[in-house]
PDB file of C-alpha atoms in Angstrom:
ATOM      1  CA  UNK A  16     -17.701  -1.190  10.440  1.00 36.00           C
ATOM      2  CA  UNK A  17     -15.186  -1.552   7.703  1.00 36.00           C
ATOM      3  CA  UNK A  18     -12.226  -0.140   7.360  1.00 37.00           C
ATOM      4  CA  UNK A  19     -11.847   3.311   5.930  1.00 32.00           C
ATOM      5  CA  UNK A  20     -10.084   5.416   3.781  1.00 32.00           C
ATOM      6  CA  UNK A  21      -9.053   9.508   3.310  1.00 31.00           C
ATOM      7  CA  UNK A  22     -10.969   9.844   0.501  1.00 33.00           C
ATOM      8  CA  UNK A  23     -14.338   8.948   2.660  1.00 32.00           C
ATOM      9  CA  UNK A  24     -13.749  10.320   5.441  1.00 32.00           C
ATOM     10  CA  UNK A  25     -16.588  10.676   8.154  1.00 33.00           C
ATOM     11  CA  UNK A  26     -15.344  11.290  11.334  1.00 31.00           C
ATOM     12  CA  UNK A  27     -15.437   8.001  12.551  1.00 33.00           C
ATOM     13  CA  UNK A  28     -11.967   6.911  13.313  1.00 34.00           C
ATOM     14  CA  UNK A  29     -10.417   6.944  17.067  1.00 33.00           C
ATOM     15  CA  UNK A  30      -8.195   9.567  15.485  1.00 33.00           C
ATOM     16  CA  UNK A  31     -10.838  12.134  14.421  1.00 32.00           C
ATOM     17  CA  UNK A  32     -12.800  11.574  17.900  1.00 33.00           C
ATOM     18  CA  UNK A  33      -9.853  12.771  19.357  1.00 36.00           C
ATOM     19  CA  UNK A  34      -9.387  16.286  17.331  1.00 32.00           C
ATOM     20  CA  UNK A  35     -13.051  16.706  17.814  1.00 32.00           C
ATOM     21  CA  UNK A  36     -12.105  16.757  21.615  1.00 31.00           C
ATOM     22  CA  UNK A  37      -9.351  19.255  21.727  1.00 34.00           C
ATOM     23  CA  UNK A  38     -12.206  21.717  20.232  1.00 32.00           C
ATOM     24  CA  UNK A  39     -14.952  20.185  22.109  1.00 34.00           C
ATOM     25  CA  UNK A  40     -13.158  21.181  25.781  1.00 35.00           C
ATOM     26  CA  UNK A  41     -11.337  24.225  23.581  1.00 32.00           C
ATOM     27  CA  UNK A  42      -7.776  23.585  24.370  1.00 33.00           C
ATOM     28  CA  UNK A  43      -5.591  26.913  24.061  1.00 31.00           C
ATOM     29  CA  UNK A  44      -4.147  25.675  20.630  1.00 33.00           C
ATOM     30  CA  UNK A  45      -2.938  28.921  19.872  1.00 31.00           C
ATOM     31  CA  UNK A  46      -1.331  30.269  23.152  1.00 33.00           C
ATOM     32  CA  UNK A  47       1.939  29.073  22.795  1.00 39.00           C
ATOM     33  CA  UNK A  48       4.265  29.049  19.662  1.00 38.00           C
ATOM     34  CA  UNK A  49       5.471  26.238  17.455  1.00 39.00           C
ATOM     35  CA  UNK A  50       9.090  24.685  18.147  1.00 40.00           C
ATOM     36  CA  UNK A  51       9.857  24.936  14.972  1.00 39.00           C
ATOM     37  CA  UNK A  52       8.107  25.412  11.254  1.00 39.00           C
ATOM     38  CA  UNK A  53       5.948  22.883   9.971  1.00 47.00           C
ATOM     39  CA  UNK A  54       7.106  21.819   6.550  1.00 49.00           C
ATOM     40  CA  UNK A  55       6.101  17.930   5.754  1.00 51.00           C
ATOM     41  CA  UNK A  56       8.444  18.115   2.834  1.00 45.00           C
ATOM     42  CA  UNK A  57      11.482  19.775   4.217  1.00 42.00           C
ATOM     43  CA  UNK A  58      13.751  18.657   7.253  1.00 41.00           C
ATOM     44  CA  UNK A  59      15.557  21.794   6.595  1.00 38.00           C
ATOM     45  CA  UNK A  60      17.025  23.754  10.069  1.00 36.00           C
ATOM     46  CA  UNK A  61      16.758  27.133   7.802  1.00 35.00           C
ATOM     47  CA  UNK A  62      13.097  27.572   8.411  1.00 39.00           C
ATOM     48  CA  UNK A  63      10.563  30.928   7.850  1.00 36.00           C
ATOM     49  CA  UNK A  64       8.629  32.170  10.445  1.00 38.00           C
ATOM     50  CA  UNK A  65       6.499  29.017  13.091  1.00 52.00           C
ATOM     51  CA  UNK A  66       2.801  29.665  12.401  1.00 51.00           C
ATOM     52  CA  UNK A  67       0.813  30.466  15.197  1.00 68.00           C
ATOM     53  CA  UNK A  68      -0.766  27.182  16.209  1.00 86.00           C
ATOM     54  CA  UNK A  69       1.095  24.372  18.325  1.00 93.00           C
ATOM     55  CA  UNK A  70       1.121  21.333  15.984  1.00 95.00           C
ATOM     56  CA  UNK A  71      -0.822  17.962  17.063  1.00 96.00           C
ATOM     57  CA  UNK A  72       2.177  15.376  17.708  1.00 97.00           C
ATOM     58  CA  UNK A  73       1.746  11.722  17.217  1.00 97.00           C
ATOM     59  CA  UNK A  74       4.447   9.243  19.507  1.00 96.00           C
ATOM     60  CA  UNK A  75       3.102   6.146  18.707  1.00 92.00           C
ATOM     61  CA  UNK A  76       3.290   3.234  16.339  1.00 93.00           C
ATOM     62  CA  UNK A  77       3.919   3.444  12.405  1.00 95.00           C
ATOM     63  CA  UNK A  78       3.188  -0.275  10.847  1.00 95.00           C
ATOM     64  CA  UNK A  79       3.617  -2.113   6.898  1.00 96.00           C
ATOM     65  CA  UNK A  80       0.159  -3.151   7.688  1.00 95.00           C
ATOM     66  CA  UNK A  81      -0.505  -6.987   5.480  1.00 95.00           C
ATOM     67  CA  UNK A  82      -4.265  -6.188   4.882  1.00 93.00           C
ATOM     68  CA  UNK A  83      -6.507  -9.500   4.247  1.00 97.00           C
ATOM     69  CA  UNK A  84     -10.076  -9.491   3.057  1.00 97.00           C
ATOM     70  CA  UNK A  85     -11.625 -13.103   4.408  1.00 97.00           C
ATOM     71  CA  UNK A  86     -15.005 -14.519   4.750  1.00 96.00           C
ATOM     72  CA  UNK A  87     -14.423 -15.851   8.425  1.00 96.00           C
ATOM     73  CA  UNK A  88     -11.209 -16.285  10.399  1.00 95.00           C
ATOM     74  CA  UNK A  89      -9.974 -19.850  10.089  1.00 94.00           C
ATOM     75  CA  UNK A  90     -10.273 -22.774  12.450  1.00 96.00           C
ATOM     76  CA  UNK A  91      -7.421 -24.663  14.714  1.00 95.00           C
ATOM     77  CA  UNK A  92      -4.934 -25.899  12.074  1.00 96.00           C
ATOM     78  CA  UNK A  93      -6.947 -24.816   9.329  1.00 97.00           C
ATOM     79  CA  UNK A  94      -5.757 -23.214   5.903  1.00 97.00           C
ATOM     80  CA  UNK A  95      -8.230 -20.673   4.191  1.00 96.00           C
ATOM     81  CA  UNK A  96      -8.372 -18.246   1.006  1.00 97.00           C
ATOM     82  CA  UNK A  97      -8.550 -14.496   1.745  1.00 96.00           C
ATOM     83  CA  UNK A  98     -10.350 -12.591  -0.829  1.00 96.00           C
ATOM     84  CA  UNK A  99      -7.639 -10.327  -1.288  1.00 96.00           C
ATOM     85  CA  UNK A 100      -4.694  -8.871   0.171  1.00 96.00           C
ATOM     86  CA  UNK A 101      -2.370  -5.624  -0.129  1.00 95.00           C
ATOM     87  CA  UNK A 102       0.708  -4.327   1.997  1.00 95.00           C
ATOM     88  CA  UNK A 103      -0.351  -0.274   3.232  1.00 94.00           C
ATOM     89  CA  UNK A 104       1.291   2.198   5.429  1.00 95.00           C
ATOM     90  CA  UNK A 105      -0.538   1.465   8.558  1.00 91.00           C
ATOM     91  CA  UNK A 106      -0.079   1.752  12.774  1.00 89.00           C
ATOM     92  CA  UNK A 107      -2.463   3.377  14.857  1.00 86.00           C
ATOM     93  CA  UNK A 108       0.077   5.973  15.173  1.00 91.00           C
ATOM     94  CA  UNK A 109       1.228   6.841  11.774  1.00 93.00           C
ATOM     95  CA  UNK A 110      -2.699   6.176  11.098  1.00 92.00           C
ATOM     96  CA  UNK A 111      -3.593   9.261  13.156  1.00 92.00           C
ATOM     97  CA  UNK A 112      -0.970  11.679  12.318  1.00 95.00           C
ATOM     98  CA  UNK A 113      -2.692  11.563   8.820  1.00 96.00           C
ATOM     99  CA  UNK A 114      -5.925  12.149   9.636  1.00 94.00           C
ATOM    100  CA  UNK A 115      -4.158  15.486  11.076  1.00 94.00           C
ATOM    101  CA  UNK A 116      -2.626  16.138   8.260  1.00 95.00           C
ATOM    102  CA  UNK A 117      -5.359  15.722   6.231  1.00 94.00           C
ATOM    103  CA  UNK A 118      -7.421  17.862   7.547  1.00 94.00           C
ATOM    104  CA  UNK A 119      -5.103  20.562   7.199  1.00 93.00           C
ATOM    105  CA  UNK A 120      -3.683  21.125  10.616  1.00 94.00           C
ATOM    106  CA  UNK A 121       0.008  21.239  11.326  1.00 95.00           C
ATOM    107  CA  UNK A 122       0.931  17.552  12.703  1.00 96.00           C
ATOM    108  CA  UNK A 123       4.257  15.756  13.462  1.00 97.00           C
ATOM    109  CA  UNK A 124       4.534  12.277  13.740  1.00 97.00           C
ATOM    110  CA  UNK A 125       7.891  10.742  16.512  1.00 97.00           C
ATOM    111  CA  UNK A 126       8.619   7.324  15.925  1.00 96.00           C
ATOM    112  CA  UNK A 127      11.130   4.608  14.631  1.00 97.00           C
ATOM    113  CA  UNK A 128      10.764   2.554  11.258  1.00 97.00           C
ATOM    114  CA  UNK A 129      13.654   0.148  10.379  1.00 96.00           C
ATOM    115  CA  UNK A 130      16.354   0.940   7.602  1.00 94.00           C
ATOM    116  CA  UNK A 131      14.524  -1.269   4.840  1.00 96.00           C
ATOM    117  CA  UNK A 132      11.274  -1.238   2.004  1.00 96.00           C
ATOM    118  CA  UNK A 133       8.682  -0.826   4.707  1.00 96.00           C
ATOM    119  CA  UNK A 134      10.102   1.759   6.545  1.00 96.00           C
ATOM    120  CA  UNK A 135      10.095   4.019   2.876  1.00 96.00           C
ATOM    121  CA  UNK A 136       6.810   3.122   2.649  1.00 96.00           C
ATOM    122  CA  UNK A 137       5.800   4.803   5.870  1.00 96.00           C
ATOM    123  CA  UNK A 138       8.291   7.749   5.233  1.00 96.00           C
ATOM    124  CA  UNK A 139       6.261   8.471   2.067  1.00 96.00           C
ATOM    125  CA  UNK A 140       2.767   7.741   3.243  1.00 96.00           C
ATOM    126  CA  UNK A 141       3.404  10.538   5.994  1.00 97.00           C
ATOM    127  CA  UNK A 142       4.903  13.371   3.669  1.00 96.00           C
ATOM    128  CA  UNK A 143       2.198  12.438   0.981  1.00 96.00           C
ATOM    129  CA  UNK A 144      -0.207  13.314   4.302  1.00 96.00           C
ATOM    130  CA  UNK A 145       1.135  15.971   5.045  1.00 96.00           C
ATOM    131  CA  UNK A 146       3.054  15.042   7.849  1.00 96.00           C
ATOM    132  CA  UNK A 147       6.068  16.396   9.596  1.00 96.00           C
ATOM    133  CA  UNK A 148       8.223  13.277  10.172  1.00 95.00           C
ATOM    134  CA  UNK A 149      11.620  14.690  10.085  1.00 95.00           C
ATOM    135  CA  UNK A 150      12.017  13.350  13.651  1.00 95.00           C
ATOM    136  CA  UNK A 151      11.337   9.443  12.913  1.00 96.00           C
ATOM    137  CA  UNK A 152      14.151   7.365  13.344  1.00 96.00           C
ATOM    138  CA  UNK A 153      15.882   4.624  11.483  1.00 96.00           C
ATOM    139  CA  UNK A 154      16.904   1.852  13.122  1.00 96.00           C
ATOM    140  CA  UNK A 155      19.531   0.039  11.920  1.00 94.00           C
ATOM    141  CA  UNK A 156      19.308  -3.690  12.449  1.00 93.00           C
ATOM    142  CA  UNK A 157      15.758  -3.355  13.122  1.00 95.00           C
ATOM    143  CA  UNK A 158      12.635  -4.431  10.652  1.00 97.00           C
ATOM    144  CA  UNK A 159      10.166  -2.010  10.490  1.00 97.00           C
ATOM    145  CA  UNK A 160       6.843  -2.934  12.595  1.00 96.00           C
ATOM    146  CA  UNK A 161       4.033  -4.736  10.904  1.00 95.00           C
ATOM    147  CA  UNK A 162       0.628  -6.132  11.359  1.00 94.00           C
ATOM    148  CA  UNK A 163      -1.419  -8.609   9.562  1.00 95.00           C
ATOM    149  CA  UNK A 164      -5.140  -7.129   9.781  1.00 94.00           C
ATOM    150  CA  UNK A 165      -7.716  -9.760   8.698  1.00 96.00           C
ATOM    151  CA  UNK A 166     -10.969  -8.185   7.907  1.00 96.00           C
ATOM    152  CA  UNK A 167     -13.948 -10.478   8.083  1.00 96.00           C
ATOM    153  CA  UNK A 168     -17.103  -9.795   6.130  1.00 94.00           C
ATOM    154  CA  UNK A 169     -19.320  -9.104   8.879  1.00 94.00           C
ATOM    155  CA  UNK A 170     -16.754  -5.947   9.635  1.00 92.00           C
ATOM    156  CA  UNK A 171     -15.387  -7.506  12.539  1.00 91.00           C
ATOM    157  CA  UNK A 172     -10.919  -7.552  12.485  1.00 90.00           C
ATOM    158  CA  UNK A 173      -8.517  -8.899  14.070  1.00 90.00           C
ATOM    159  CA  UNK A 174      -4.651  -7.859  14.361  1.00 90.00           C
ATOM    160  CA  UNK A 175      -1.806  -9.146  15.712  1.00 91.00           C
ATOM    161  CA  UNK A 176       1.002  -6.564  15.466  1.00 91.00           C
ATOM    162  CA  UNK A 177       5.190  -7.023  15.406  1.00 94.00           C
ATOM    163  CA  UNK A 178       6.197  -4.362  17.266  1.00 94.00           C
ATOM    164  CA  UNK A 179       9.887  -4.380  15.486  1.00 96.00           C
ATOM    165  CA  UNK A 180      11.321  -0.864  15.211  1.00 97.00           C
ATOM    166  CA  UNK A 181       8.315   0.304  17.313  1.00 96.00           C
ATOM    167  CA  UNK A 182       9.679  -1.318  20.238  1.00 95.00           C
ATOM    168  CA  UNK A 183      13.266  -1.675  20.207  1.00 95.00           C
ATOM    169  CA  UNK A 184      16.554   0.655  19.821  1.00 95.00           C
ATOM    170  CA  UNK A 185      14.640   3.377  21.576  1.00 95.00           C
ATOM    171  CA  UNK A 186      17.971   3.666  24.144  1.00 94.00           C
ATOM    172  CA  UNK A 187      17.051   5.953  26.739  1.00 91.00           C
ATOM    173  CA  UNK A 188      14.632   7.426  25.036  1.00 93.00           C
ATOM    174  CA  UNK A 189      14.110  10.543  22.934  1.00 95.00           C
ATOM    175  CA  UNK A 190      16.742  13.244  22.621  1.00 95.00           C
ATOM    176  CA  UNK A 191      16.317  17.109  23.667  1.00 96.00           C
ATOM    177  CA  UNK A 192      15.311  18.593  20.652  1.00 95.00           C
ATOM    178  CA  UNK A 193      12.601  16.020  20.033  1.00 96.00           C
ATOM    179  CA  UNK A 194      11.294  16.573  23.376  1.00 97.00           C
ATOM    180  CA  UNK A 195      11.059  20.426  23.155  1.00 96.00           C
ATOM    181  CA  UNK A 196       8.773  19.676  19.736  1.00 96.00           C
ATOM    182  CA  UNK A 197       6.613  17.882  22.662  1.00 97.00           C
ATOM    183  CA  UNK A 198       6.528  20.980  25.130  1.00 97.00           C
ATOM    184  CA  UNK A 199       5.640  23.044  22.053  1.00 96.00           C
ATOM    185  CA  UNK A 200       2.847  20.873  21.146  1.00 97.00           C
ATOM    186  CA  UNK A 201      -1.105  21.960  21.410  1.00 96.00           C
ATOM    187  CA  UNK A 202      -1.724  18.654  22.299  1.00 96.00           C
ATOM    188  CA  UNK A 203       0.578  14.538  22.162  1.00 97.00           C
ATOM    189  CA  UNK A 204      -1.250  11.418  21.405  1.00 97.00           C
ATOM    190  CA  UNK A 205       0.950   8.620  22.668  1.00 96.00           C
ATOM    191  CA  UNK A 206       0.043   4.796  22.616  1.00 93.00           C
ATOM    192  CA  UNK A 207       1.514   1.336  24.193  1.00 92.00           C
ATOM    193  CA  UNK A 208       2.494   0.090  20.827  1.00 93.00           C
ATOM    194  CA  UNK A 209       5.920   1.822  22.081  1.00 95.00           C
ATOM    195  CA  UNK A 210       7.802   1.234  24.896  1.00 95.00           C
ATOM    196  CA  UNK A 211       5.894   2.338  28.382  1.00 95.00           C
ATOM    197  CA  UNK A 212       9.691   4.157  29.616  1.00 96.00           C
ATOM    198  CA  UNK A 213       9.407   6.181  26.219  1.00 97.00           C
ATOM    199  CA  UNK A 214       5.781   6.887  27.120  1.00 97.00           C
ATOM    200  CA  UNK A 215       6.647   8.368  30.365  1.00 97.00           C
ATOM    201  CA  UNK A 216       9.603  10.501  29.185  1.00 98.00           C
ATOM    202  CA  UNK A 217       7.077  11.825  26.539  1.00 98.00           C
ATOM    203  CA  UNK A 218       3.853  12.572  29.190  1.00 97.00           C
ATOM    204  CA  UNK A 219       6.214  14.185  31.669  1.00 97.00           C
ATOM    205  CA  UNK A 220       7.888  16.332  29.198  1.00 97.00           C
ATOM    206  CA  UNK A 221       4.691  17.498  27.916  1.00 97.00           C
ATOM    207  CA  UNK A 222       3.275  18.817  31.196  1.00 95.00           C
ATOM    208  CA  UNK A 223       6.198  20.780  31.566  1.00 95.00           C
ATOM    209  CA  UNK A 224       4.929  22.355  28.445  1.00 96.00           C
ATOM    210  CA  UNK A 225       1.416  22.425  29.871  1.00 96.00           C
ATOM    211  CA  UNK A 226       0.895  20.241  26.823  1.00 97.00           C
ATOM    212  CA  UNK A 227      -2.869  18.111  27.038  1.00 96.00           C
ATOM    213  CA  UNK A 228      -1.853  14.183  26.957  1.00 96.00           C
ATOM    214  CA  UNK A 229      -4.159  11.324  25.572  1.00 95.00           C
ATOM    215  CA  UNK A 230      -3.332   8.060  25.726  1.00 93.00           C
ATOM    216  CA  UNK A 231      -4.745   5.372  23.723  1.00 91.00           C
ATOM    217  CA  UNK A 232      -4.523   1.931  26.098  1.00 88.00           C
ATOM    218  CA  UNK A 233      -4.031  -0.496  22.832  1.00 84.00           C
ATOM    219  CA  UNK A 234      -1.413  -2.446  22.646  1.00 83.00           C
ATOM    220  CA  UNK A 235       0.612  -3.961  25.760  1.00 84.00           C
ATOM    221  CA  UNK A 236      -1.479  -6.836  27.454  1.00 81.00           C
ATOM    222  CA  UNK A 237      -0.421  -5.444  30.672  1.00 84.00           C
ATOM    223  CA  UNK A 238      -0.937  -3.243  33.023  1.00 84.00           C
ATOM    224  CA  UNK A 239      -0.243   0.869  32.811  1.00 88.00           C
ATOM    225  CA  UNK A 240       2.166   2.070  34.716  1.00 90.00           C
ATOM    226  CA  UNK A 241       0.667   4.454  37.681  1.00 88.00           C
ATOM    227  CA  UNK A 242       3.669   6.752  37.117  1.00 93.00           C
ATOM    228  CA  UNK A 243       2.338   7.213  32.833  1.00 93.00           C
ATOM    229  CA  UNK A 244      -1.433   7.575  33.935  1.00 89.00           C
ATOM    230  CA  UNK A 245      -0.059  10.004  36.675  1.00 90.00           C
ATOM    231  CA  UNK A 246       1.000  12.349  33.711  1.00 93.00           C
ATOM    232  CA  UNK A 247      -2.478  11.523  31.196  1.00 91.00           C
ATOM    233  CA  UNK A 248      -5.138  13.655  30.770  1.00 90.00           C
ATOM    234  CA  UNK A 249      -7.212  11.321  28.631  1.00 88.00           C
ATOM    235  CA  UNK A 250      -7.285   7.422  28.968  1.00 87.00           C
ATOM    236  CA  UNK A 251      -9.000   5.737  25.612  1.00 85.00           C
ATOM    237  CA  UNK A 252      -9.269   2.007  26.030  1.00 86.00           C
ATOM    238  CA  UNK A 253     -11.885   0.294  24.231  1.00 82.00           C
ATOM    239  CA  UNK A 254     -14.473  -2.314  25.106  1.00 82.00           C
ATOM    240  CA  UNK A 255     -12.032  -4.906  24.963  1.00 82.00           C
ATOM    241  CA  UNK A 256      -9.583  -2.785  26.836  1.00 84.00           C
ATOM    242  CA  UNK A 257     -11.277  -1.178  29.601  1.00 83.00           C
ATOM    243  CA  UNK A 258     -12.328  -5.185  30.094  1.00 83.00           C
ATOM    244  CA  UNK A 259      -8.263  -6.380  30.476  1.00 81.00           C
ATOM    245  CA  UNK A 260      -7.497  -3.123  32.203  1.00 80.00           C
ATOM    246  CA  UNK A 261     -10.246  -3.567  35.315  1.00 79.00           C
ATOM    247  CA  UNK A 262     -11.398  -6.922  35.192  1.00 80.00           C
ATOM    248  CA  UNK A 263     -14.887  -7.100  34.758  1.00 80.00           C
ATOM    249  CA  UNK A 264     -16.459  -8.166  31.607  1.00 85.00           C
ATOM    250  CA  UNK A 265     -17.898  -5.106  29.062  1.00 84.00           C
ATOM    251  CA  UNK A 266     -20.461  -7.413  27.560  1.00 85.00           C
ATOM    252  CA  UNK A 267     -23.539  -4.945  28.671  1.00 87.00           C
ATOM    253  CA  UNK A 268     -24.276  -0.902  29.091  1.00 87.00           C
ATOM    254  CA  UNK A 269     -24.401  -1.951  33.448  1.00 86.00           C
ATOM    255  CA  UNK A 270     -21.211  -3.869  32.798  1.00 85.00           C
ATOM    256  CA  UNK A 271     -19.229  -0.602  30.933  1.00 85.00           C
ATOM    257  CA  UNK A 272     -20.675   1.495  33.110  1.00 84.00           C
ATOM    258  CA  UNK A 273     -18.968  -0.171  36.525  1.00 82.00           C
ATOM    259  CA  UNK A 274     -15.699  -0.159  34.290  1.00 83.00           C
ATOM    260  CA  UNK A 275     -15.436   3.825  33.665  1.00 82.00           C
ATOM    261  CA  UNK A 276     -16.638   4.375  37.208  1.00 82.00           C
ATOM    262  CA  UNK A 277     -13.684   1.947  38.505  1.00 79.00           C
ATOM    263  CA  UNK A 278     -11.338   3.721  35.290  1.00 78.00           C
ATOM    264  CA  UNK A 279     -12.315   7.274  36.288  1.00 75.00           C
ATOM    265  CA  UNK A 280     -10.218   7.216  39.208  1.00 71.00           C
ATOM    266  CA  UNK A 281      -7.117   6.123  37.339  1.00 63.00           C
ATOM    267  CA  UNK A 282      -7.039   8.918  35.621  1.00 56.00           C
ATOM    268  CA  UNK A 283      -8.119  12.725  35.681  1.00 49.00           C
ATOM    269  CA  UNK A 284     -10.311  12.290  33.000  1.00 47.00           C
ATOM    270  CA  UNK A 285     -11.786   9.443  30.485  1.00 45.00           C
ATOM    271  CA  UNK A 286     -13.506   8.520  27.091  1.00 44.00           C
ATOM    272  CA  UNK A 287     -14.467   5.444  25.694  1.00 46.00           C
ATOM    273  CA  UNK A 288     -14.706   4.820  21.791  1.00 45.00           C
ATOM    274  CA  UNK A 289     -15.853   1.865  20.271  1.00 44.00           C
ATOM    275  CA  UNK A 290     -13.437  -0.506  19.067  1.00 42.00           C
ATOM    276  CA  UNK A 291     -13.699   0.533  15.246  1.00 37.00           C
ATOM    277  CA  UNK A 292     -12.563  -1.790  12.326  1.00 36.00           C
ATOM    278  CA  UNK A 293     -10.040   1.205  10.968  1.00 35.00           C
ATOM    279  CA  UNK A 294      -6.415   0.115  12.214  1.00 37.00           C
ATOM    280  CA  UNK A 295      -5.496  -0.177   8.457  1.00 38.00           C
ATOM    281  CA  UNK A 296      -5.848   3.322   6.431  1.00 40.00           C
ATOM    282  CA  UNK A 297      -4.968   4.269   2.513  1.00 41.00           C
ATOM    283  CA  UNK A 298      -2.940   6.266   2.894  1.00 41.00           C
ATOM    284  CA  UNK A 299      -3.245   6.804  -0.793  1.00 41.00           C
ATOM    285  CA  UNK A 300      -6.443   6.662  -1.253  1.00 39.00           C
TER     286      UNK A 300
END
């Protein structure tokens, strides 16, 4: 599949699979009250009234995603054309959170960009989404984190990210009042495109909420920590990573269905999506 954008959306990103399942299992969205107002275009503390449904909230990556259209990916030590190319607010993250917002429901996005271009980039991509991203950071010092996505014509990508801000100047972790926005959530979408200690702060503080955790397995080519997937609700590797994350090959229906039989037990529960060409999104499309 190619990748997509807003403007044609059809439900087939990661991201969308995963609002279809907090109606699918019908998740109490709209038992608990919001931390605080959701306003996309406002940081303000002087807030009116929190609706009544606990926002989605996104702690993941947020990317300056170098997007190349090529024919095929090039050889050992070769140099090849690419049809075209374009710099986009990207990450799987910040890629997510939009879908949210664009489809109308209340969404905050916790993550780091770097003080610089890129990081503006992803600052406006989010409010023009409708985001709530008064709690991403700026990191001084820090680029903001970047992929170059190479899109082949036969649909197949590959990526290979700089983690950057994503990764570093986290310290300890996030502070209080970004955690209680996690307690107050209806349901936290974390990824190992951050750190896995930043992970674990998040997961724990949301099931002191009672707050639903999914956790996308992309990203760190090693193994998850037993005390994150102690705390996650929903594992979603793909093909690719179910194969790295058991050890036995994915290539056939008999050969997935051994992995989520050996996954299930890792965690309480489990999906599977296919691994979609759609890490790089419009954002203004």
């Amino acid at each position: 599949m190619k990748a997509i954008s807003f403007k044609h959306l059809q439900f087939h990103h990661p991201s969308q699979l995963l609002l279809q399942i907090t109606h699918k299992d019908q998740l109490s969205l709209k038992t608990k009250p919001n931390p605080s107002h959701f306003n996309p275009k406002s940081s303000s503390s002087s807030s009116p009234p929190p609706p009544s449904v606990p926002p989605l909230v996104v702690i993941r990556s947020a990317n300056a995603d170098i997007y190349l259209e090529i024919e095929r990916l090039p050889l050992k030590c070769e140099t090849i054309s690419a049809k075209s190319g374009q710099t986009l607010a990207g990450g799987k993250g910040a890629n997510q959170a939009v879908c949210g917002g664009k489809l109308d429901y209340p969404t905050y996005f916790l993550g780091q960009i770097g003080d610089d271009a890129n990081g503006t980039l992803i600052t406006e991509a989010l409010e023009g989404g409708g985001v709530g991203w008064e709690y991403v950071r700026k990191v001084k010092g820090v680029s903001t984190g970047h992929a170059v996505v190479m899109l082949q014509d036969d649909g197949e990508n590959s990526i290979v990210i700089v983690g950057d801000a994503n990764m570093n100047g986290w310290g300890e972790g996030l502070r209080e009042r970004e955690l209680e926005v996690v307690r107050g959530a209806g349901i936290v979408l974390l990824q190992r495109e951050i750190p896995d200690h930043v992970n674990i702060q998040v997961a724990k503080a949301a099931k002191e909420g009672g707050v639903p955790v999914i956790l996308d397995a992309g990203g760190m080519n090693a193994p998850i920590p037993q005390e994150l997937l102690n705390f996650v609700d929903i594992l979603g590797p793909n093909e690719s990573e179910l194969a790295r994350l058991i050890g036995i090959p994915t290539e056939t229906f008999e050969e997935i269905s051994q992995t989520v039989l050996k996954c299930y037990d890792m965690v309480k529960k489990f999906y599977s999506y296919p691994c979609f060409s759609s890490s790089t999104v419009d954002f203004k499309s």
